[in-house]
Short mmCIF file of C-alpha atoms in Angstrom, two decimals:
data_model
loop_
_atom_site.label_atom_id
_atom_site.label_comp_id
_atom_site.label_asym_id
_atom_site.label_seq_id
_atom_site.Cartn_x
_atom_site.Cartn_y
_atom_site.Cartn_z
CA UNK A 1 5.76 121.25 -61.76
CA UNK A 2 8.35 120.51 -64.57
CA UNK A 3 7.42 123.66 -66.44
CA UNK A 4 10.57 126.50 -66.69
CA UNK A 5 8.38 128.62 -68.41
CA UNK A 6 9.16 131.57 -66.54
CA UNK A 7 12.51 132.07 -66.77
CA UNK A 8 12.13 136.02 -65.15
CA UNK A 9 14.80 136.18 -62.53
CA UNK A 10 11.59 138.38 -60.81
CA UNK A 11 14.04 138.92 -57.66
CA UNK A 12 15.95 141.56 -59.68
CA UNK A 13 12.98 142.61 -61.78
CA UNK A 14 14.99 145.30 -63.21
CA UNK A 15 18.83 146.27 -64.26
CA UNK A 16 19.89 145.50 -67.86
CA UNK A 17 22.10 142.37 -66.83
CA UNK A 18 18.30 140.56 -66.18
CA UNK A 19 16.68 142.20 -69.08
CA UNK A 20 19.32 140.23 -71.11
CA UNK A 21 19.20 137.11 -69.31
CA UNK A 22 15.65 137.38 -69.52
CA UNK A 23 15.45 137.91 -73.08
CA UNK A 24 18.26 135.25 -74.02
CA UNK A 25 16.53 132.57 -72.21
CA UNK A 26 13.25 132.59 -73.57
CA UNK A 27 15.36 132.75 -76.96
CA UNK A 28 16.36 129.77 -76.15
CA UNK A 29 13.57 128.23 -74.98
CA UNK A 30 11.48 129.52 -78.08
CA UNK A 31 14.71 127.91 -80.37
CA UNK A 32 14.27 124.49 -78.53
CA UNK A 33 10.54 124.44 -79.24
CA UNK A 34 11.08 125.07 -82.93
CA UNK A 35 13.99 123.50 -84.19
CA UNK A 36 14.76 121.11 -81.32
CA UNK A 37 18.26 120.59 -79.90
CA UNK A 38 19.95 120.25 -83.20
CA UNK A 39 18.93 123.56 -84.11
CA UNK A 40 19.58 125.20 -81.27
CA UNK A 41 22.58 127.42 -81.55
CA UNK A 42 24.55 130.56 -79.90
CA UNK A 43 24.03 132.72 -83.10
CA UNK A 44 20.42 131.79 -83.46
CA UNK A 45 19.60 132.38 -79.95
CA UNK A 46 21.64 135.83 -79.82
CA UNK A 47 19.73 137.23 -83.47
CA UNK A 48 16.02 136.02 -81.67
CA UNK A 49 16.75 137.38 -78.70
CA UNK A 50 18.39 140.73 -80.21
CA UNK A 51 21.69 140.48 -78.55
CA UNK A 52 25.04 140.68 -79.56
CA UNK A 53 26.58 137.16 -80.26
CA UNK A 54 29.70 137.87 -78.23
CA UNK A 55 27.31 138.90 -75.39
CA UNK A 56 26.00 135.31 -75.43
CA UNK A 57 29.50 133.83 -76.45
CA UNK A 58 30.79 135.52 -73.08
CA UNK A 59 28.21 134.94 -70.75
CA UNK A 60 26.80 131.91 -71.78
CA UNK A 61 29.85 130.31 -73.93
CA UNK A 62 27.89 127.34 -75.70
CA UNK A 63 24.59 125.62 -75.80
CA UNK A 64 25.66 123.26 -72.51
CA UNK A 65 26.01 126.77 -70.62
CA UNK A 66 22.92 128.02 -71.71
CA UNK A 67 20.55 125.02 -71.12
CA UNK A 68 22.09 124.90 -67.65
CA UNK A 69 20.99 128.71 -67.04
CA UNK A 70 17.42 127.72 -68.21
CA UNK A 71 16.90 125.17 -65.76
CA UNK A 72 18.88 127.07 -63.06
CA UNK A 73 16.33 129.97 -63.60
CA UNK A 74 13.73 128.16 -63.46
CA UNK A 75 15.09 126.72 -60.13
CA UNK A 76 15.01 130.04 -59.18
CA UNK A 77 11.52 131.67 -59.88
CA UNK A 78 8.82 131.87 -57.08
CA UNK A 79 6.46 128.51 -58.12
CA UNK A 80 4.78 126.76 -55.48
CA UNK A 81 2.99 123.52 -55.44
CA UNK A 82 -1.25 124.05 -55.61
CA UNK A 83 -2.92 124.74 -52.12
CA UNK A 84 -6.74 123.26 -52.95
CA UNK A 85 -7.85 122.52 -49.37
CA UNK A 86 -7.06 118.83 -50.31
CA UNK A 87 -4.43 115.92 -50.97
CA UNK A 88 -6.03 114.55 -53.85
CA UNK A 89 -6.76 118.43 -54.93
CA UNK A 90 -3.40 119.22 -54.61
CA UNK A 91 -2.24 116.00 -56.93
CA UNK A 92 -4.51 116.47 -59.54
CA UNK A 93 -4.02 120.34 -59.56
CA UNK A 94 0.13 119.53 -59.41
CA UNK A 95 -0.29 116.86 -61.70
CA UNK A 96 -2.43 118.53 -64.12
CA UNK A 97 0.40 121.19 -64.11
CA UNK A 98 2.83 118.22 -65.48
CA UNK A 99 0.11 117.19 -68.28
CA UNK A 100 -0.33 120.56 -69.48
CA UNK A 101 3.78 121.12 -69.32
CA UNK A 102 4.45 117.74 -71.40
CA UNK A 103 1.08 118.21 -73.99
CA UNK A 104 1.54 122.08 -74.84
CA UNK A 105 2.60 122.80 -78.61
CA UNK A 106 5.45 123.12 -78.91
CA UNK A 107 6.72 121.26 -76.62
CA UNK A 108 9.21 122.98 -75.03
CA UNK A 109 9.62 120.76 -72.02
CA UNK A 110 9.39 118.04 -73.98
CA UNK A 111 12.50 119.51 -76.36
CA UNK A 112 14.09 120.28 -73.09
CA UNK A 113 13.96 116.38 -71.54
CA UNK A 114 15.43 115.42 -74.80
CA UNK A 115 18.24 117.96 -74.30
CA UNK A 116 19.00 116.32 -71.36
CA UNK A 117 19.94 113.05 -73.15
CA UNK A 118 22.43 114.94 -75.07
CA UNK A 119 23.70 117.33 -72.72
CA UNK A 120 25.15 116.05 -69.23
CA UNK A 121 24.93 119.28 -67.63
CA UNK A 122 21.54 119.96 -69.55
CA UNK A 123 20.79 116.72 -67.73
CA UNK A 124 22.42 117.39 -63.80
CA UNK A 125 20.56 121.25 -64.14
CA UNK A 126 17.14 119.23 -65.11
CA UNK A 127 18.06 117.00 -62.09
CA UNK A 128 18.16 119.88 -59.88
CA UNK A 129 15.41 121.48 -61.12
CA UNK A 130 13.45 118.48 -60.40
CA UNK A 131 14.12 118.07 -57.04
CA UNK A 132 13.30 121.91 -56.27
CA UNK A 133 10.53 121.61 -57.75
CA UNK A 134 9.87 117.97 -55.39
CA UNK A 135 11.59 119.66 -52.24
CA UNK A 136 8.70 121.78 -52.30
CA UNK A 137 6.06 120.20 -53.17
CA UNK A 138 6.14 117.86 -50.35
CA UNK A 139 4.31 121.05 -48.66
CA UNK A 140 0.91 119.25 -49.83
CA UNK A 141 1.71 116.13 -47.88
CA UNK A 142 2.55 118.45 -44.89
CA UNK A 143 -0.25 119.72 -45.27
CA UNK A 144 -2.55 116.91 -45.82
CA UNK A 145 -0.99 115.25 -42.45
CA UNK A 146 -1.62 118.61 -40.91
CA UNK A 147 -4.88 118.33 -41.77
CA UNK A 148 -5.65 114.46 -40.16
CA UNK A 149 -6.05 113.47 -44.08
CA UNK A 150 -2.80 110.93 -43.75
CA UNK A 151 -3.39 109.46 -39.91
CA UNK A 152 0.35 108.42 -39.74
CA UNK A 153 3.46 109.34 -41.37
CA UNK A 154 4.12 109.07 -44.57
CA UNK A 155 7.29 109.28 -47.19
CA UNK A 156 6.31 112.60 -48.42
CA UNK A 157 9.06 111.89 -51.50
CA UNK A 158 7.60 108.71 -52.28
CA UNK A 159 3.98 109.51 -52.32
CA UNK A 160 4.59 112.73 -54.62
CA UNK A 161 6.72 110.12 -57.19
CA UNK A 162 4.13 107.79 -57.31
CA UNK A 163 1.30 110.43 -58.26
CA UNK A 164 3.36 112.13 -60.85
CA UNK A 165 5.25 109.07 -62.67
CA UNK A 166 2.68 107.90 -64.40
CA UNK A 167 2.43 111.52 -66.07
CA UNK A 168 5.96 111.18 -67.16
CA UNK A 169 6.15 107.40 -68.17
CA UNK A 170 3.04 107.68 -70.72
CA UNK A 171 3.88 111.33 -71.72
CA UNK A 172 7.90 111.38 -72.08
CA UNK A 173 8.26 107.75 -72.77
CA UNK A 174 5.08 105.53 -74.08
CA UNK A 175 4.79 108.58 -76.41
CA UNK A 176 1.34 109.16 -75.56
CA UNK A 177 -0.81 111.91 -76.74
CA UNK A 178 -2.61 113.72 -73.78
CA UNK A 179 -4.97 111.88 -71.79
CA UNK A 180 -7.53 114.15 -70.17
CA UNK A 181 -8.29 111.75 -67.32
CA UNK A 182 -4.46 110.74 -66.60
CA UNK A 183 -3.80 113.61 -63.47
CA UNK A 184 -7.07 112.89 -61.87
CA UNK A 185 -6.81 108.89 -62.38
CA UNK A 186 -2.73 108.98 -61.22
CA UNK A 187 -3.94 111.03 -57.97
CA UNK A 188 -6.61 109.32 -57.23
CA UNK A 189 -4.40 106.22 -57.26
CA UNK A 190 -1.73 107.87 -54.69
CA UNK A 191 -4.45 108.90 -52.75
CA UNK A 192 -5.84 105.58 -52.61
CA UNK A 193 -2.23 103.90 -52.06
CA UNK A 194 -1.35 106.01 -49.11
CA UNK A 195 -4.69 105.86 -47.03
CA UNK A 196 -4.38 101.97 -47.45
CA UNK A 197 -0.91 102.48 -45.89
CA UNK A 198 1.54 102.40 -49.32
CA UNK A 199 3.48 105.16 -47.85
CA UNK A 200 3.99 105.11 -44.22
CA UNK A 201 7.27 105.33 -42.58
CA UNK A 202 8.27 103.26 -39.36
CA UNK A 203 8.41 105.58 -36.42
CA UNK A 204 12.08 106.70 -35.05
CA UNK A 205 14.18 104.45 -33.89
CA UNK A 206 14.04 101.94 -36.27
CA UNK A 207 11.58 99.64 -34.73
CA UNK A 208 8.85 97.86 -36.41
CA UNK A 209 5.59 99.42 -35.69
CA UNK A 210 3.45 98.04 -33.02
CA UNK A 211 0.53 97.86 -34.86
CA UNK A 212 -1.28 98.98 -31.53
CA UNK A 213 -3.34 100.94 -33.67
CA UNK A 214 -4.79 97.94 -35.83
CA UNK B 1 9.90 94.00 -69.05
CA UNK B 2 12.04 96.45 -71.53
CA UNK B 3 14.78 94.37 -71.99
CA UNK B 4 15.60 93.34 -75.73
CA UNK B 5 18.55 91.35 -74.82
CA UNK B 6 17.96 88.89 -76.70
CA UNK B 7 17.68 89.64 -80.30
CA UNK B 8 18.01 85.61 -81.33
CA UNK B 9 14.65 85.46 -83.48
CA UNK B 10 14.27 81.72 -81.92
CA UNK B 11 11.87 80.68 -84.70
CA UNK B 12 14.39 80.38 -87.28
CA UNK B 13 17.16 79.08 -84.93
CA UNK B 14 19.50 78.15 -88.03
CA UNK B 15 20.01 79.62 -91.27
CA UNK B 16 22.53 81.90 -92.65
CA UNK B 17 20.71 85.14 -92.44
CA UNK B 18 19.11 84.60 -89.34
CA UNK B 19 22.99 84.13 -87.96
CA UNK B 20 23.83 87.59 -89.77
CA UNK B 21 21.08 89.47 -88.24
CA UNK B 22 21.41 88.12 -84.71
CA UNK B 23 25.75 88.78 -85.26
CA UNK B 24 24.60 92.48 -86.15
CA UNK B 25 21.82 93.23 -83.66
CA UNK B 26 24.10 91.88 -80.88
CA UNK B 27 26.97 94.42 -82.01
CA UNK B 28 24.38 97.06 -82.53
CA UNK B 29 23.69 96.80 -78.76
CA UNK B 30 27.70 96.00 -77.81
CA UNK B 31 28.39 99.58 -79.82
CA UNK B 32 25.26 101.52 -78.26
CA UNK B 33 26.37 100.66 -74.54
CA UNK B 34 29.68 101.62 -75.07
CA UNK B 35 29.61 104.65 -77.33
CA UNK B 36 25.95 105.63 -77.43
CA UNK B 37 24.24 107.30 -80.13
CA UNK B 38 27.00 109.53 -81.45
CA UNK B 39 29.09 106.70 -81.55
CA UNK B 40 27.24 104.30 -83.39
CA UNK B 41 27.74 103.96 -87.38
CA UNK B 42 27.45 101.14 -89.89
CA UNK B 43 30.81 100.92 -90.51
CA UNK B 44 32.11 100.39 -86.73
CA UNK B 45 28.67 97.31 -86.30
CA UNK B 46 29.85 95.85 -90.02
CA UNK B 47 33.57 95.69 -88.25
CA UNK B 48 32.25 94.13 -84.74
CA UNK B 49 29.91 92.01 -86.06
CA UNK B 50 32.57 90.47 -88.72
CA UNK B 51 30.12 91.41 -91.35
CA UNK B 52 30.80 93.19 -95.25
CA UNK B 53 29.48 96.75 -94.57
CA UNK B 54 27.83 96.19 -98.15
CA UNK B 55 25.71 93.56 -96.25
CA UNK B 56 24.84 95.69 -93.66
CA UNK B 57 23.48 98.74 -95.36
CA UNK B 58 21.78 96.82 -98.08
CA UNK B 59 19.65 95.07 -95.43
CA UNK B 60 19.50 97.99 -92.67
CA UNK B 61 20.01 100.64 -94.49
CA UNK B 62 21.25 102.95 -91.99
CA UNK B 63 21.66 103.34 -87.87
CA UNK B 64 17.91 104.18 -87.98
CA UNK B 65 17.51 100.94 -89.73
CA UNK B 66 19.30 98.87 -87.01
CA UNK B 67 17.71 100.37 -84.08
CA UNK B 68 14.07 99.88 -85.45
CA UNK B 69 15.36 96.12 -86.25
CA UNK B 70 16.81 95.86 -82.67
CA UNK B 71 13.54 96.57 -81.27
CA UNK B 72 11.56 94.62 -83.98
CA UNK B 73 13.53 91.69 -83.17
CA UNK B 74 13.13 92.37 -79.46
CA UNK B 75 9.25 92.67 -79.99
CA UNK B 76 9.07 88.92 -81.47
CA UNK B 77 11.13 87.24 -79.10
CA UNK B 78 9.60 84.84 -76.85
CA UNK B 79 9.66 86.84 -73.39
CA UNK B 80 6.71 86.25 -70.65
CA UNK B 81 5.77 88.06 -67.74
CA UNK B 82 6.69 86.53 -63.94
CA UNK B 83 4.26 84.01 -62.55
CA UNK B 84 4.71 83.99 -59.10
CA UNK B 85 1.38 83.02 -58.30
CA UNK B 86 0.85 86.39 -56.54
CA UNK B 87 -0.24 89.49 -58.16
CA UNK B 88 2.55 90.98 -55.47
CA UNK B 89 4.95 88.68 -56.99
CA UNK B 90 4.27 88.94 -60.35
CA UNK B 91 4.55 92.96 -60.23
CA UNK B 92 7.69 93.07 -58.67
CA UNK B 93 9.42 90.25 -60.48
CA UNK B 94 8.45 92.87 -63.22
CA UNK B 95 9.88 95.24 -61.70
CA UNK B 96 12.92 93.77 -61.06
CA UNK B 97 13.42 92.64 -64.71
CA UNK B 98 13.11 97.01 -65.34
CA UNK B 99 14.94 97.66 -62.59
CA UNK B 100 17.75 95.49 -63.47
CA UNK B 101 17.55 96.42 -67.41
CA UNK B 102 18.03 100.13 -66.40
CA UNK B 103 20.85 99.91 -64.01
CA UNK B 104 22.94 97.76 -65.95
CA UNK B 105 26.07 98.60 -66.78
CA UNK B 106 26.84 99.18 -69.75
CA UNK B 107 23.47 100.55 -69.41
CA UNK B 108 21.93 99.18 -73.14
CA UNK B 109 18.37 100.29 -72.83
CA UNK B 110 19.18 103.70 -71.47
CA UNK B 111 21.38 104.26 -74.46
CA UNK B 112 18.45 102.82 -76.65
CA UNK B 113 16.34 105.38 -74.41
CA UNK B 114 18.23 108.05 -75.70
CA UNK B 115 18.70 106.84 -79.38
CA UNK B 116 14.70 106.95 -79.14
CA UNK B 117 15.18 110.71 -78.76
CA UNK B 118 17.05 111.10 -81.39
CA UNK B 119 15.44 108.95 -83.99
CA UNK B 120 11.85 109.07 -84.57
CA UNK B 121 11.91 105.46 -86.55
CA UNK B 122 13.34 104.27 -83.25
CA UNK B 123 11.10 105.87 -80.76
CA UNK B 124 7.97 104.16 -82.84
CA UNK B 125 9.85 100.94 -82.78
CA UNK B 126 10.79 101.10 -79.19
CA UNK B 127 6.83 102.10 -78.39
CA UNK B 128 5.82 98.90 -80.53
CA UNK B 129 8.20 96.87 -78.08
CA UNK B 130 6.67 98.61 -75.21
CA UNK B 131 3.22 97.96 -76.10
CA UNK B 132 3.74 94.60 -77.30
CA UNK B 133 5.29 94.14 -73.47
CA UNK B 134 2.63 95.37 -71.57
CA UNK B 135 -0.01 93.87 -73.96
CA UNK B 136 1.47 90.58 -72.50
CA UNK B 137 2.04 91.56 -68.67
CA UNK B 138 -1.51 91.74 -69.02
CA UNK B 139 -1.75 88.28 -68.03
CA UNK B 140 -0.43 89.20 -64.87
CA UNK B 141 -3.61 90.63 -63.66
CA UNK B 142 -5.95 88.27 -65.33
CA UNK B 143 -4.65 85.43 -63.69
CA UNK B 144 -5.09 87.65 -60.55
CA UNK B 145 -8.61 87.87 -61.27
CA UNK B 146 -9.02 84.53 -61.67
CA UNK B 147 -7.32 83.27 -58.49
CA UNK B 148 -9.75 86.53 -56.70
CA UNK B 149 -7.40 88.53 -55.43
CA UNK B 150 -9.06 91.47 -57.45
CA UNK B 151 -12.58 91.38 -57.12
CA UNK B 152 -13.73 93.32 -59.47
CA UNK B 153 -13.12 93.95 -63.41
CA UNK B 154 -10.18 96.26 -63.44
CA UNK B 155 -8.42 97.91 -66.24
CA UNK B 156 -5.12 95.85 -66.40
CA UNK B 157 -3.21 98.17 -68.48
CA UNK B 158 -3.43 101.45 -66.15
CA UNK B 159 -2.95 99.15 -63.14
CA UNK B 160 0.61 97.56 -64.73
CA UNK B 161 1.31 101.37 -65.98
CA UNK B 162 1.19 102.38 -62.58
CA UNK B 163 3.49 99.68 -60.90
CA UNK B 164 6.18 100.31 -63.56
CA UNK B 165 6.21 103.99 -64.20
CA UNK B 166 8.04 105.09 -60.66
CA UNK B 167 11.12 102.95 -62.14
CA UNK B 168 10.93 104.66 -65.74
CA UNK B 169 10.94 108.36 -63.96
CA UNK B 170 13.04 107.66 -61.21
CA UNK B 171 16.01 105.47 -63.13
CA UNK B 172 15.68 107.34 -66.68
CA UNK B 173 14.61 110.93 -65.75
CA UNK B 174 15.52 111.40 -62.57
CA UNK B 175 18.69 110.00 -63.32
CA UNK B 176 18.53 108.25 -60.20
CA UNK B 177 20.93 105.34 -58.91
CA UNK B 178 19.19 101.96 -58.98
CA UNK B 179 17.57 101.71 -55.75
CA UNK B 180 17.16 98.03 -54.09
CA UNK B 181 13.98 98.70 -52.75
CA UNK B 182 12.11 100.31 -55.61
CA UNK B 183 10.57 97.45 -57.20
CA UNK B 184 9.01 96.40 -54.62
CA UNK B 185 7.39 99.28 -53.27
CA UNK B 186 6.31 100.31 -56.37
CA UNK B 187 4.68 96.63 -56.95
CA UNK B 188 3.26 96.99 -53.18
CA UNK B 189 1.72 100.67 -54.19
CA UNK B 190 0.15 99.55 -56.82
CA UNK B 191 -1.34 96.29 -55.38
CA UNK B 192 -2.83 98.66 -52.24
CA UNK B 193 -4.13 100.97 -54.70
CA UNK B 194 -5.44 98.28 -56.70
CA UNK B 195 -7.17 97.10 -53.58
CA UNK B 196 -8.86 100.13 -52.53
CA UNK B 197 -10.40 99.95 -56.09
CA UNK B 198 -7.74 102.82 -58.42
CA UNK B 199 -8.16 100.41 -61.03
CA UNK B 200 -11.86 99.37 -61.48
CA UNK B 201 -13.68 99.70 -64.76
CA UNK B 202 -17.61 100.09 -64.73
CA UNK B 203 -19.37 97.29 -65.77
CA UNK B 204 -20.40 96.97 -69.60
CA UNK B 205 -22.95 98.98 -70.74
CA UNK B 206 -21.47 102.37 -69.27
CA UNK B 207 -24.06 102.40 -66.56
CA UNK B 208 -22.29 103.75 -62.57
CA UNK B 209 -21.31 100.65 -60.84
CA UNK B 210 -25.06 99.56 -58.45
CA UNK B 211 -22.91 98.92 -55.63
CA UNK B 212 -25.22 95.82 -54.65
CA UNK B 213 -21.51 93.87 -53.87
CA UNK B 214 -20.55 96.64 -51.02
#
């Protein structure tokens, strides 16, 4: 969900502007794995990625401009959120996604969220990464109401935060080293929360429901 | 809940060093709200505190030195979870203290947040505080237990991780604004969930729950 691994603008597979981009990104991202933000620099990036410096210098101007273009390609590529046949599928398939993203070695998200402390536009890309990547994801609640799974309607936003924070809080922040059971448990949990009503919106119009239905 | 205001180490109210410390930890916070990270040096907490800078770096050392002590001192102050006498309550009093902690302005803890990424002495410290802070929220739920609002065994710390975490990713990640209405729905999630039995531990022995009680 989080992961930018593929940074492959794949809507212009070809031309030599996207072979660069292409190239200069995962230079980056392969930088910010290694050596962290502090190491990350324009020459470094342009000598991995086998560019010419002013190439990068022009195009990308600084380290702000091209943490920004990582996150905005990543915006970009074709991911969609897991289709398992089921809500609680769907979590612990999206969530695992998220464990796997914040636990691989090295940890280039993980490099990348610390960026984002350092850079604000590093930071405002990451935000709008982040809601892409929400924005469609709420396709597995639509889904699971589609399929009678949620009986009433439900804060698609809401329920999809609740499932996936507890990745990010023990991950990102606690510090925590993986936890095998922490996507299944955090699903289960939003699953669990929303049948017993957590999530539910008040119908249209503002009133309170009628509870009619129990 | 993450909140290490108060840096006063309240067991040795007097004495001369104690003052020192609590003069320098207080402008080690003052300097980190205002300036953040980059902005915070020995010489510039000596000069706000009113303190020789000899003192200061023969006892701290360095900046790494007074953020781990910030968070030490933080760690052995005297703070206590909410008792509300509702689990409810209790969880979104909690919430409220995190809520509150990560919205202020200057916004201290997010700028120890991000100091946390940038020292590794401070993101061990700040993970000590953390524990040490849920360790004791953990009497939140036992005296739910007690009063049978849960009624079975359930593993406190997952259940307290997943009433807090939605603040931690949606204030410090997501960068969101604070949102007046996030505690308690995240409390209210997590008691449903809670509830429908998220949280439950089997019963010593590792044998599958027998299911005799329903």
């Amino acid at each position: 969900m989080s992961r930018p691994a593929s940074t492959s603008p794949r809507r212009r597979p070809g031309g030599r502007t996207a072979r660069t981009r292409r190239l200069v990104l995962d230079a980056v991202l392969a930088e910010l794995g290694e050596h962290g933000y502090d190491g990350l620099t324009v020459e470094a990036v342009a000598a991995r990625a086998g560019v010419h410096r002013t190439t990068v210098h022009r195009r990308w101007r600084d380290v702000g401009g091209l943490l920004t273009d990582v996150y905005d390609a990543a915006s970009g590529d074709d991911w969609q959120p897991p289709d398992t046949g089921s809500l609680e599928g769907d979590l612990v398939a999206l969530n695992q996604e998220v464990h796997d993203a914040l636990t691989a070695q090295p940890s280039v998200v993980g490099a990348l969220i610390a960026a984002s402390f350092r850079s604000e536009r590093a930071a405002e890309a990451q935000r709008r990464l982040w809601e892409g990547r929400y924005d469609r994801s709420e396709a597995v609640v639509e889904r699971a109401v589609q399929r009678g799974e949620l009986a009433r309607p439900v804060d698609a936003r809401n329920l999809l935060l609740s499932a996936t924070a507890p990745l990010y809080h023990q991950l990102v922040l606690l510090g925590g080293a993986g936890d095998p059971g922490l996507p299944a448990r955090a699903a289960r949990t939003a699953v669990l929360a929303a049948a017993a009503g957590a999530f539910e919106v008040p119908p249209a119009g503002g009133a309170r429901p009628a509870r009619a239905d129990g």
